[in-house]
Amino acid sequence: MIPLSAWFFHRFNTKHTFISLLLIFLLGSACGFLASNFWLLLLGRLIQAIAAGAMIPLIQNVVLVLYPQEKRGFIMGIIGLVIAFGPALGPTVGGWIIDNLGLKWLFGILIPLTIILLVISLFNAKNVNKIDRTQRVDWLSVVESCLGFGALLYGFSDIGNMGTINFTNGFITIMGLVVLVFFCWRQLKLEKPLANLSVFRNYTFNLTTILSAISNIALLSVELVLPLYLQRVHDLSAFQAGLMLLPGANNKSDCWKTI
């Protein structure tokens, strides 16, 4: 969804887009809450991810329109602080919900919160962009992006789960890389690419992107592995494992204040 965010921003009314994404997120939450098996639960989480994946860049695009350049860093820092607030409290709150209410209430608690946000948005959200109906999207690039990144993520995930590289996950990973190469090549040839790769000609942008990727890999891997280790090896509850993550997550969210 992130590569399509710029097209959505110019093509559709921002208020209507935001409300539509909230409705999609609400649908995913309801699906997860009512799920009777793992696959329906996974479907609900996927629907949620589609909405959230488009919502964050939409908010960032709105900031670029509403605020002058000298204030954007501060506002982006505030947005980052809000986004980081979820991972800071999520493991602890989520662990308590799982231990006391059950897994489905991780989705159920989001339903009334999303409805409240929907009502507020209906009466207070405003459109901030100029709609350009002539904007077109290269759907082949969209397909290549989805297939390439999807195959790459699945391949790496399966390698991590299996603990080894076999024919299946190795083939899927290589195919994902090949598709992404074709995707990048197509973006360089298009007059209006889905992803403008020319930004990678900037040394500062490249350096900060690499550092950001490394830091995210380090932080997210710890947040994934540590709860599993604490619960399986030390026999802690989900809530106790969440409490162990709280100090580090709070420090991470505090870093956004310095932007």
PDB file of C-alpha atoms in Angstrom:
ATOM      1  CA  MET A   1       0.000   0.000   0.000  1.00  0.00           C
ATOM      2  CA  ILE A   2       2.853   2.419   0.683  1.00  0.00           C
ATOM      3  CA  PRO A   3       3.987   2.701  -2.992  1.00  0.00           C
ATOM      4  CA  LEU A   4       0.389   3.618  -3.913  1.00  0.00           C
ATOM      5  CA  SER A   5       0.046   6.266  -1.203  1.00  0.00           C
ATOM      6  CA  ALA A   6       1.160   9.193  -3.389  1.00  0.00           C
ATOM      7  CA  TRP A   7      -1.312   8.205  -6.120  1.00  0.00           C
ATOM      8  CA  PHE A   8      -4.134   7.897  -3.575  1.00  0.00           C
ATOM      9  CA  PHE A   9      -3.262  11.314  -2.150  1.00  0.00           C
ATOM     10  CA  HIS A  10      -3.505  13.096  -5.510  1.00  0.00           C
ATOM     11  CA  ARG A  11      -6.366  11.044  -6.896  1.00  0.00           C
ATOM     12  CA  PHE A  12      -8.870  11.025  -4.030  1.00  0.00           C
ATOM     13  CA  ASN A  13     -10.276  13.361  -1.402  1.00  0.00           C
ATOM     14  CA  THR A  14      -8.140  13.043   1.749  1.00  0.00           C
ATOM     15  CA  LYS A  15     -11.130  13.079   4.102  1.00  0.00           C
ATOM     16  CA  HIS A  16     -12.940  10.379   2.144  1.00  0.00           C
ATOM     17  CA  THR A  17      -9.741   8.341   1.859  1.00  0.00           C
ATOM     18  CA  PHE A  18      -9.073   8.524   5.597  1.00  0.00           C
ATOM     19  CA  ILE A  19     -12.644   7.536   6.461  1.00  0.00           C
ATOM     20  CA  SER A  20     -12.517   4.675   3.941  1.00  0.00           C
ATOM     21  CA  LEU A  21      -9.297   3.398   5.514  1.00  0.00           C
ATOM     22  CA  LEU A  22     -10.901   3.542   8.953  1.00  0.00           C
ATOM     23  CA  LEU A  23     -13.833   1.494   7.641  1.00  0.00           C
ATOM     24  CA  ILE A  24     -11.420  -1.070   6.189  1.00  0.00           C
ATOM     25  CA  PHE A  25      -9.567  -1.206   9.512  1.00  0.00           C
ATOM     26  CA  LEU A  26     -12.895  -1.655  11.306  1.00  0.00           C
ATOM     27  CA  LEU A  27     -13.749  -4.528   8.958  1.00  0.00           C
ATOM     28  CA  GLY A  28     -10.407  -6.203   9.705  1.00  0.00           C
ATOM     29  CA  SER A  29     -10.906  -5.785  13.454  1.00  0.00           C
ATOM     30  CA  ALA A  30     -14.398  -7.294  13.270  1.00  0.00           C
ATOM     31  CA  CYS A  31     -13.108 -10.183  11.150  1.00  0.00           C
ATOM     32  CA  GLY A  32     -10.350 -10.930  13.659  1.00  0.00           C
ATOM     33  CA  PHE A  33     -12.728 -10.636  16.617  1.00  0.00           C
ATOM     34  CA  LEU A  34     -15.305 -13.007  15.109  1.00  0.00           C
ATOM     35  CA  ALA A  35     -12.744 -15.433  13.616  1.00  0.00           C
ATOM     36  CA  SER A  36     -13.435 -19.091  14.334  1.00  0.00           C
ATOM     37  CA  ASN A  37     -10.080 -20.346  13.027  1.00  0.00           C
ATOM     38  CA  PHE A  38      -6.534 -19.181  12.417  1.00  0.00           C
ATOM     39  CA  TRP A  39      -7.021 -18.345   8.740  1.00  0.00           C
ATOM     40  CA  LEU A  40      -9.913 -15.964   9.420  1.00  0.00           C
ATOM     41  CA  LEU A  41      -7.817 -14.397  12.166  1.00  0.00           C
ATOM     42  CA  LEU A  42      -4.965 -13.977   9.696  1.00  0.00           C
ATOM     43  CA  LEU A  43      -7.371 -12.481   7.138  1.00  0.00           C
ATOM     44  CA  GLY A  44      -8.543  -9.926   9.683  1.00  0.00           C
ATOM     45  CA  ARG A  45      -4.955  -8.977  10.471  1.00  0.00           C
ATOM     46  CA  LEU A  46      -4.202  -8.662   6.748  1.00  0.00           C
ATOM     47  CA  ILE A  47      -7.153  -6.305   6.234  1.00  0.00           C
ATOM     48  CA  GLN A  48      -5.988  -4.233   9.187  1.00  0.00           C
ATOM     49  CA  ALA A  49      -2.477  -4.065   7.740  1.00  0.00           C
ATOM     50  CA  ILE A  50      -3.779  -2.839   4.368  1.00  0.00           C
ATOM     51  CA  ALA A  51      -5.572   0.057   6.057  1.00  0.00           C
ATOM     52  CA  ALA A  52      -2.736   0.927   8.434  1.00  0.00           C
ATOM     53  CA  GLY A  53      -0.148   0.635   5.662  1.00  0.00           C
ATOM     54  CA  ALA A  54      -1.931   3.327   3.655  1.00  0.00           C
ATOM     55  CA  MET A  55      -2.921   5.493   6.612  1.00  0.00           C
ATOM     56  CA  ILE A  56       0.570   6.359   7.862  1.00  0.00           C
ATOM     57  CA  PRO A  57       1.931   7.749   4.544  1.00  0.00           C
ATOM     58  CA  LEU A  58      -1.402   9.552   4.032  1.00  0.00           C
ATOM     59  CA  ILE A  59      -0.892  11.390   7.317  1.00  0.00           C
ATOM     60  CA  GLN A  60       2.701  12.218   6.363  1.00  0.00           C
ATOM     61  CA  ASN A  61       1.573  13.591   2.984  1.00  0.00           C
ATOM     62  CA  VAL A  62      -0.977  15.793   4.747  1.00  0.00           C
ATOM     63  CA  VAL A  63       1.822  17.213   6.912  1.00  0.00           C
ATOM     64  CA  LEU A  64       3.819  18.136   3.798  1.00  0.00           C
ATOM     65  CA  VAL A  65       0.823  20.108   2.519  1.00  0.00           C
ATOM     66  CA  LEU A  66      -0.189  21.858   5.746  1.00  0.00           C
ATOM     67  CA  TYR A  67       3.170  22.859   7.219  1.00  0.00           C
ATOM     68  CA  PRO A  68       6.111  24.880   5.861  1.00  0.00           C
ATOM     69  CA  GLN A  69       9.480  23.203   5.471  1.00  0.00           C
ATOM     70  CA  GLU A  70      10.974  24.637   8.675  1.00  0.00           C
ATOM     71  CA  LYS A  71       8.211  23.066  10.807  1.00  0.00           C
ATOM     72  CA  ARG A  72       7.974  19.680   9.114  1.00  0.00           C
ATOM     73  CA  GLY A  73      10.745  18.067  11.155  1.00  0.00           C
ATOM     74  CA  PHE A  74       9.021  18.936  14.430  1.00  0.00           C
ATOM     75  CA  ILE A  75       5.600  17.778  13.213  1.00  0.00           C
ATOM     76  CA  MET A  76       7.066  14.554  11.811  1.00  0.00           C
ATOM     77  CA  GLY A  77       8.666  13.998  15.219  1.00  0.00           C
ATOM     78  CA  ILE A  78       5.272  14.377  16.902  1.00  0.00           C
ATOM     79  CA  ILE A  79       3.752  11.900  14.434  1.00  0.00           C
ATOM     80  CA  GLY A  80       6.633   9.501  15.055  1.00  0.00           C
ATOM     81  CA  LEU A  81       6.073   9.836  18.803  1.00  0.00           C
ATOM     82  CA  VAL A  82       2.399   8.932  18.387  1.00  0.00           C
ATOM     83  CA  ILE A  83       3.266   5.979  16.131  1.00  0.00           C
ATOM     84  CA  ALA A  84       5.952   4.774  18.564  1.00  0.00           C
ATOM     85  CA  PHE A  85       3.491   5.047  21.449  1.00  0.00           C
ATOM     86  CA  GLY A  86       1.743   1.905  20.171  1.00  0.00           C
ATOM     87  CA  PRO A  87       4.809  -0.383  20.242  1.00  0.00           C
ATOM     88  CA  ALA A  88       5.784   1.156  23.591  1.00  0.00           C
ATOM     89  CA  LEU A  89       2.589   0.100  25.368  1.00  0.00           C
ATOM     90  CA  GLY A  90       1.368  -2.565  22.937  1.00  0.00           C
ATOM     91  CA  PRO A  91       3.260  -5.591  24.347  1.00  0.00           C
ATOM     92  CA  THR A  92       2.243  -4.795  27.931  1.00  0.00           C
ATOM     93  CA  VAL A  93      -1.394  -3.943  27.220  1.00  0.00           C
ATOM     94  CA  GLY A  94      -1.676  -6.744  24.668  1.00  0.00           C
ATOM     95  CA  GLY A  95      -0.161  -9.242  27.090  1.00  0.00           C
ATOM     96  CA  TRP A  96      -2.655  -8.271  29.793  1.00  0.00           C
ATOM     97  CA  ILE A  97      -5.558  -8.602  27.337  1.00  0.00           C
ATOM     98  CA  ILE A  98      -4.401 -12.055  26.188  1.00  0.00           C
ATOM     99  CA  ASP A  99      -3.911 -13.314  29.759  1.00  0.00           C
ATOM    100  CA  ASN A 100      -7.217 -11.979  31.090  1.00  0.00           C
ATOM    101  CA  LEU A 101      -9.637 -11.666  28.163  1.00  0.00           C
ATOM    102  CA  GLY A 102      -8.308 -13.840  25.358  1.00  0.00           C
ATOM    103  CA  LEU A 103      -6.673 -13.333  21.989  1.00  0.00           C
ATOM    104  CA  LYS A 104      -9.801 -12.215  20.133  1.00  0.00           C
ATOM    105  CA  TRP A 105     -10.131  -9.158  22.352  1.00  0.00           C
ATOM    106  CA  LEU A 106      -6.926  -7.761  20.855  1.00  0.00           C
ATOM    107  CA  PHE A 107      -9.184  -7.145  17.862  1.00  0.00           C
ATOM    108  CA  GLY A 108     -12.379  -6.498  19.821  1.00  0.00           C
ATOM    109  CA  ILE A 109     -10.982  -3.581  21.811  1.00  0.00           C
ATOM    110  CA  LEU A 110     -10.155  -1.791  18.558  1.00  0.00           C
ATOM    111  CA  ILE A 111     -13.755  -1.865  17.301  1.00  0.00           C
ATOM    112  CA  PRO A 112     -15.216   0.837  19.622  1.00  0.00           C
ATOM    113  CA  LEU A 113     -12.035   2.920  19.363  1.00  0.00           C
ATOM    114  CA  THR A 114     -12.229   2.880  15.554  1.00  0.00           C
ATOM    115  CA  ILE A 115     -15.944   3.777  15.646  1.00  0.00           C
ATOM    116  CA  ILE A 116     -15.181   6.772  17.886  1.00  0.00           C
ATOM    117  CA  LEU A 117     -12.442   7.893  15.507  1.00  0.00           C
ATOM    118  CA  LEU A 118     -14.834   7.472  12.569  1.00  0.00           C
ATOM    119  CA  VAL A 119     -17.435   9.732  14.189  1.00  0.00           C
ATOM    120  CA  ILE A 120     -14.814  12.375  14.987  1.00  0.00           C
ATOM    121  CA  SER A 121     -13.457  12.237  11.425  1.00  0.00           C
ATOM    122  CA  LEU A 122     -16.914  12.560   9.859  1.00  0.00           C
ATOM    123  CA  PHE A 123     -17.501  15.880  11.605  1.00  0.00           C
ATOM    124  CA  ASN A 124     -13.991  17.327  11.900  1.00  0.00           C
ATOM    125  CA  ALA A 125     -11.725  15.987   9.142  1.00  0.00           C
ATOM    126  CA  LYS A 126     -11.230  18.237   6.106  1.00  0.00           C
ATOM    127  CA  ASN A 127      -9.896  17.723   2.626  1.00  0.00           C
ATOM    128  CA  VAL A 128      -6.467  19.323   2.194  1.00  0.00           C
ATOM    129  CA  ASN A 129      -5.398  18.287  -1.302  1.00  0.00           C
ATOM    130  CA  LYS A 130      -6.262  19.271  -4.844  1.00  0.00           C
ATOM    131  CA  ILE A 131      -7.768  16.286  -6.606  1.00  0.00           C
ATOM    132  CA  ASP A 132      -6.215  15.431  -9.954  1.00  0.00           C
ATOM    133  CA  ARG A 133      -8.371  12.913 -11.823  1.00  0.00           C
ATOM    134  CA  THR A 134      -5.794  12.695 -14.598  1.00  0.00           C
ATOM    135  CA  GLN A 135      -3.367  10.887 -12.290  1.00  0.00           C
ATOM    136  CA  ARG A 136      -2.707   7.380 -13.556  1.00  0.00           C
ATOM    137  CA  VAL A 137      -0.950   4.465 -11.929  1.00  0.00           C
ATOM    138  CA  ASP A 138       1.144   1.838 -13.657  1.00  0.00           C
ATOM    139  CA  TRP A 139      -0.588  -1.324 -12.489  1.00  0.00           C
ATOM    140  CA  LEU A 140       2.188  -3.563 -13.782  1.00  0.00           C
ATOM    141  CA  SER A 141       4.517  -1.793 -11.364  1.00  0.00           C
ATOM    142  CA  VAL A 142       1.992  -2.377  -8.580  1.00  0.00           C
ATOM    143  CA  VAL A 143       1.880  -6.101  -9.390  1.00  0.00           C
ATOM    144  CA  GLU A 144       5.681  -6.306  -9.556  1.00  0.00           C
ATOM    145  CA  SER A 145       5.982  -4.486  -6.237  1.00  0.00           C
ATOM    146  CA  CYS A 146       3.475  -6.771  -4.494  1.00  0.00           C
ATOM    147  CA  LEU A 147       4.934  -9.968  -5.931  1.00  0.00           C
ATOM    148  CA  GLY A 148       8.553  -8.945  -5.381  1.00  0.00           C
ATOM    149  CA  PHE A 149       8.268  -7.722  -1.805  1.00  0.00           C
ATOM    150  CA  GLY A 150       5.727 -10.419  -0.932  1.00  0.00           C
ATOM    151  CA  ALA A 151       7.952 -13.236  -2.195  1.00  0.00           C
ATOM    152  CA  LEU A 152      11.026 -11.747  -0.535  1.00  0.00           C
ATOM    153  CA  LEU A 153       9.306 -11.391   2.840  1.00  0.00           C
ATOM    154  CA  TYR A 154       7.799 -14.871   2.635  1.00  0.00           C
ATOM    155  CA  GLY A 155      11.140 -16.380   1.676  1.00  0.00           C
ATOM    156  CA  PHE A 156      13.003 -14.722   4.541  1.00  0.00           C
ATOM    157  CA  SER A 157      10.228 -15.622   7.000  1.00  0.00           C
ATOM    158  CA  ASP A 158      10.272 -19.272   5.947  1.00  0.00           C
ATOM    159  CA  ILE A 159      14.065 -19.395   6.192  1.00  0.00           C
ATOM    160  CA  GLY A 160      13.773 -18.016   9.718  1.00  0.00           C
ATOM    161  CA  ASN A 161      11.067 -20.511  10.690  1.00  0.00           C
ATOM    162  CA  MET A 162      12.827 -23.512   9.160  1.00  0.00           C
ATOM    163  CA  GLY A 163      16.260 -22.479  10.364  1.00  0.00           C
ATOM    164  CA  THR A 164      17.730 -23.466   7.010  1.00  0.00           C
ATOM    165  CA  ILE A 165      17.579 -22.671   3.307  1.00  0.00           C
ATOM    166  CA  ASN A 166      15.811 -25.300   1.210  1.00  0.00           C
ATOM    167  CA  PHE A 167      14.740 -25.389  -2.426  1.00  0.00           C
ATOM    168  CA  THR A 168      11.313 -23.837  -1.810  1.00  0.00           C
ATOM    169  CA  ASN A 169      12.224 -20.830   0.334  1.00  0.00           C
ATOM    170  CA  GLY A 170      15.448 -20.276  -1.610  1.00  0.00           C
ATOM    171  CA  PHE A 171      13.592 -20.286  -4.927  1.00  0.00           C
ATOM    172  CA  ILE A 172      10.888 -17.924  -3.631  1.00  0.00           C
ATOM    173  CA  THR A 173      13.498 -15.521  -2.231  1.00  0.00           C
ATOM    174  CA  ILE A 174      15.476 -15.471  -5.483  1.00  0.00           C
ATOM    175  CA  MET A 175      12.299 -14.957  -7.524  1.00  0.00           C
ATOM    176  CA  GLY A 176      11.351 -12.062  -5.266  1.00  0.00           C
ATOM    177  CA  LEU A 177      14.738 -10.447  -5.861  1.00  0.00           C
ATOM    178  CA  VAL A 178      14.434 -10.978  -9.636  1.00  0.00           C
ATOM    179  CA  VAL A 179      10.965  -9.404  -9.729  1.00  0.00           C
ATOM    180  CA  LEU A 180      12.221  -6.430  -7.696  1.00  0.00           C
ATOM    181  CA  VAL A 181      15.078  -5.951 -10.167  1.00  0.00           C
ATOM    182  CA  PHE A 182      12.533  -5.775 -12.990  1.00  0.00           C
ATOM    183  CA  PHE A 183      10.428  -3.417 -10.859  1.00  0.00           C
ATOM    184  CA  CYS A 184      13.364  -1.033 -10.350  1.00  0.00           C
ATOM    185  CA  TRP A 185      14.290  -1.221 -14.033  1.00  0.00           C
ATOM    186  CA  ARG A 186      10.719  -0.335 -15.009  1.00  0.00           C
ATOM    187  CA  GLN A 187      10.637   2.633 -12.631  1.00  0.00           C
ATOM    188  CA  LEU A 188      13.749   4.064 -14.277  1.00  0.00           C
ATOM    189  CA  LYS A 189      12.108   3.792 -17.708  1.00  0.00           C
ATOM    190  CA  LEU A 190       8.691   5.247 -16.871  1.00  0.00           C
ATOM    191  CA  GLU A 191       7.994   8.950 -17.297  1.00  0.00           C
ATOM    192  CA  LYS A 192       5.836   8.909 -14.146  1.00  0.00           C
ATOM    193  CA  PRO A 193       7.081   5.975 -12.063  1.00  0.00           C
ATOM    194  CA  LEU A 194       5.234   4.430  -9.158  1.00  0.00           C
ATOM    195  CA  ALA A 195       8.388   4.825  -7.048  1.00  0.00           C
ATOM    196  CA  ASN A 196      10.753   7.680  -7.873  1.00  0.00           C
ATOM    197  CA  LEU A 197      14.151   6.024  -7.480  1.00  0.00           C
ATOM    198  CA  SER A 198      16.037   9.199  -8.370  1.00  0.00           C
ATOM    199  CA  VAL A 199      16.107  10.107  -4.664  1.00  0.00           C
ATOM    200  CA  PHE A 200      18.784   7.431  -4.224  1.00  0.00           C
ATOM    201  CA  ARG A 201      21.207   9.676  -6.111  1.00  0.00           C
ATOM    202  CA  ASN A 202      21.415  11.747  -2.937  1.00  0.00           C
ATOM    203  CA  TYR A 203      24.219  10.537  -0.657  1.00  0.00           C
ATOM    204  CA  THR A 204      22.615  11.865   2.537  1.00  0.00           C
ATOM    205  CA  PHE A 205      19.325  10.167   1.719  1.00  0.00           C
ATOM    206  CA  ASN A 206      21.096   6.858   1.047  1.00  0.00           C
ATOM    207  CA  LEU A 207      23.071   7.041   4.282  1.00  0.00           C
ATOM    208  CA  THR A 208      20.063   7.863   6.453  1.00  0.00           C
ATOM    209  CA  THR A 209      17.977   5.174   4.729  1.00  0.00           C
ATOM    210  CA  ILE A 210      20.630   2.514   5.378  1.00  0.00           C
ATOM    211  CA  LEU A 211      21.032   3.580   9.016  1.00  0.00           C
ATOM    212  CA  SER A 212      17.260   3.627   9.484  1.00  0.00           C
ATOM    213  CA  ALA A 213      16.947   0.137   7.975  1.00  0.00           C
ATOM    214  CA  ILE A 214      19.700  -1.265  10.219  1.00  0.00           C
ATOM    215  CA  SER A 215      18.209   0.297  13.359  1.00  0.00           C
ATOM    216  CA  ASN A 216      14.724  -0.980  12.509  1.00  0.00           C
ATOM    217  CA  ILE A 217      16.058  -4.488  11.872  1.00  0.00           C
ATOM    218  CA  ALA A 218      17.797  -4.448  15.255  1.00  0.00           C
ATOM    219  CA  LEU A 219      14.844  -3.015  17.167  1.00  0.00           C
ATOM    220  CA  LEU A 220      12.082  -5.069  15.559  1.00  0.00           C
ATOM    221  CA  SER A 221      14.017  -8.330  15.753  1.00  0.00           C
ATOM    222  CA  VAL A 222      14.473  -7.871  19.500  1.00  0.00           C
ATOM    223  CA  GLU A 223      10.787  -7.020  19.950  1.00  0.00           C
ATOM    224  CA  LEU A 224       9.875 -10.215  18.081  1.00  0.00           C
ATOM    225  CA  VAL A 225      12.362 -12.687  19.556  1.00  0.00           C
ATOM    226  CA  LEU A 226      12.548 -11.514  23.181  1.00  0.00           C
ATOM    227  CA  PRO A 227       8.858 -12.153  24.073  1.00  0.00           C
ATOM    228  CA  LEU A 228       9.069 -15.651  22.545  1.00  0.00           C
ATOM    229  CA  TYR A 229      12.249 -16.348  24.505  1.00  0.00           C
ATOM    230  CA  LEU A 230      10.772 -15.085  27.776  1.00  0.00           C
ATOM    231  CA  GLN A 231       7.546 -17.070  27.381  1.00  0.00           C
ATOM    232  CA  ARG A 232       9.002 -20.343  26.086  1.00  0.00           C
ATOM    233  CA  VAL A 233      12.298 -20.534  27.986  1.00  0.00           C
ATOM    234  CA  HIS A 234      11.502 -18.661  31.221  1.00  0.00           C
ATOM    235  CA  ASP A 235       7.791 -19.566  31.242  1.00  0.00           C
ATOM    236  CA  LEU A 236       6.606 -15.978  31.694  1.00  0.00           C
ATOM    237  CA  SER A 237       3.051 -14.983  30.870  1.00  0.00           C
ATOM    238  CA  ALA A 238       2.268 -12.721  27.915  1.00  0.00           C
ATOM    239  CA  PHE A 239       1.729  -9.805  30.310  1.00  0.00           C
ATOM    240  CA  GLN A 240       5.037 -10.387  32.113  1.00  0.00           C
ATOM    241  CA  ALA A 241       6.898 -10.605  28.802  1.00  0.00           C
ATOM    242  CA  GLY A 242       5.259  -7.352  27.734  1.00  0.00           C
ATOM    243  CA  LEU A 243       6.416  -5.655  30.925  1.00  0.00           C
ATOM    244  CA  MET A 244       9.995  -6.696  30.151  1.00  0.00           C
ATOM    245  CA  LEU A 245       9.793  -4.814  26.841  1.00  0.00           C
ATOM    246  CA  LEU A 246       8.251  -1.663  28.294  1.00  0.00           C
ATOM    247  CA  PRO A 247      11.436   0.203  29.422  1.00  0.00           C
ATOM    248  CA  GLY A 248      13.235  -0.215  26.095  1.00  0.00           C
ATOM    249  CA  ALA A 249      10.143   0.653  24.079  1.00  0.00           C
ATOM    250  CA  ASN A 250       9.635   3.829  26.101  1.00  0.00           C
ATOM    251  CA  ASN A 251      13.221   4.891  25.419  1.00  0.00           C
ATOM    252  CA  LYS A 252      12.643   4.336  21.702  1.00  0.00           C
ATOM    253  CA  SER A 253       9.536   6.498  21.695  1.00  0.00           C
ATOM    254  CA  ASP A 254      11.374   9.247  23.599  1.00  0.00           C
ATOM    255  CA  CYS A 255      13.935   9.460  20.786  1.00  0.00           C
ATOM    256  CA  TRP A 256      11.262  10.888  18.468  1.00  0.00           C
ATOM    257  CA  LYS A 257      11.088  14.006  20.631  1.00  0.00           C
ATOM    258  CA  THR A 258      14.578  15.013  19.501  1.00  0.00           C
ATOM    259  CA  ILE A 259      13.630  15.297  15.803  1.00  0.00           C
TER     260      ILE A 259
END
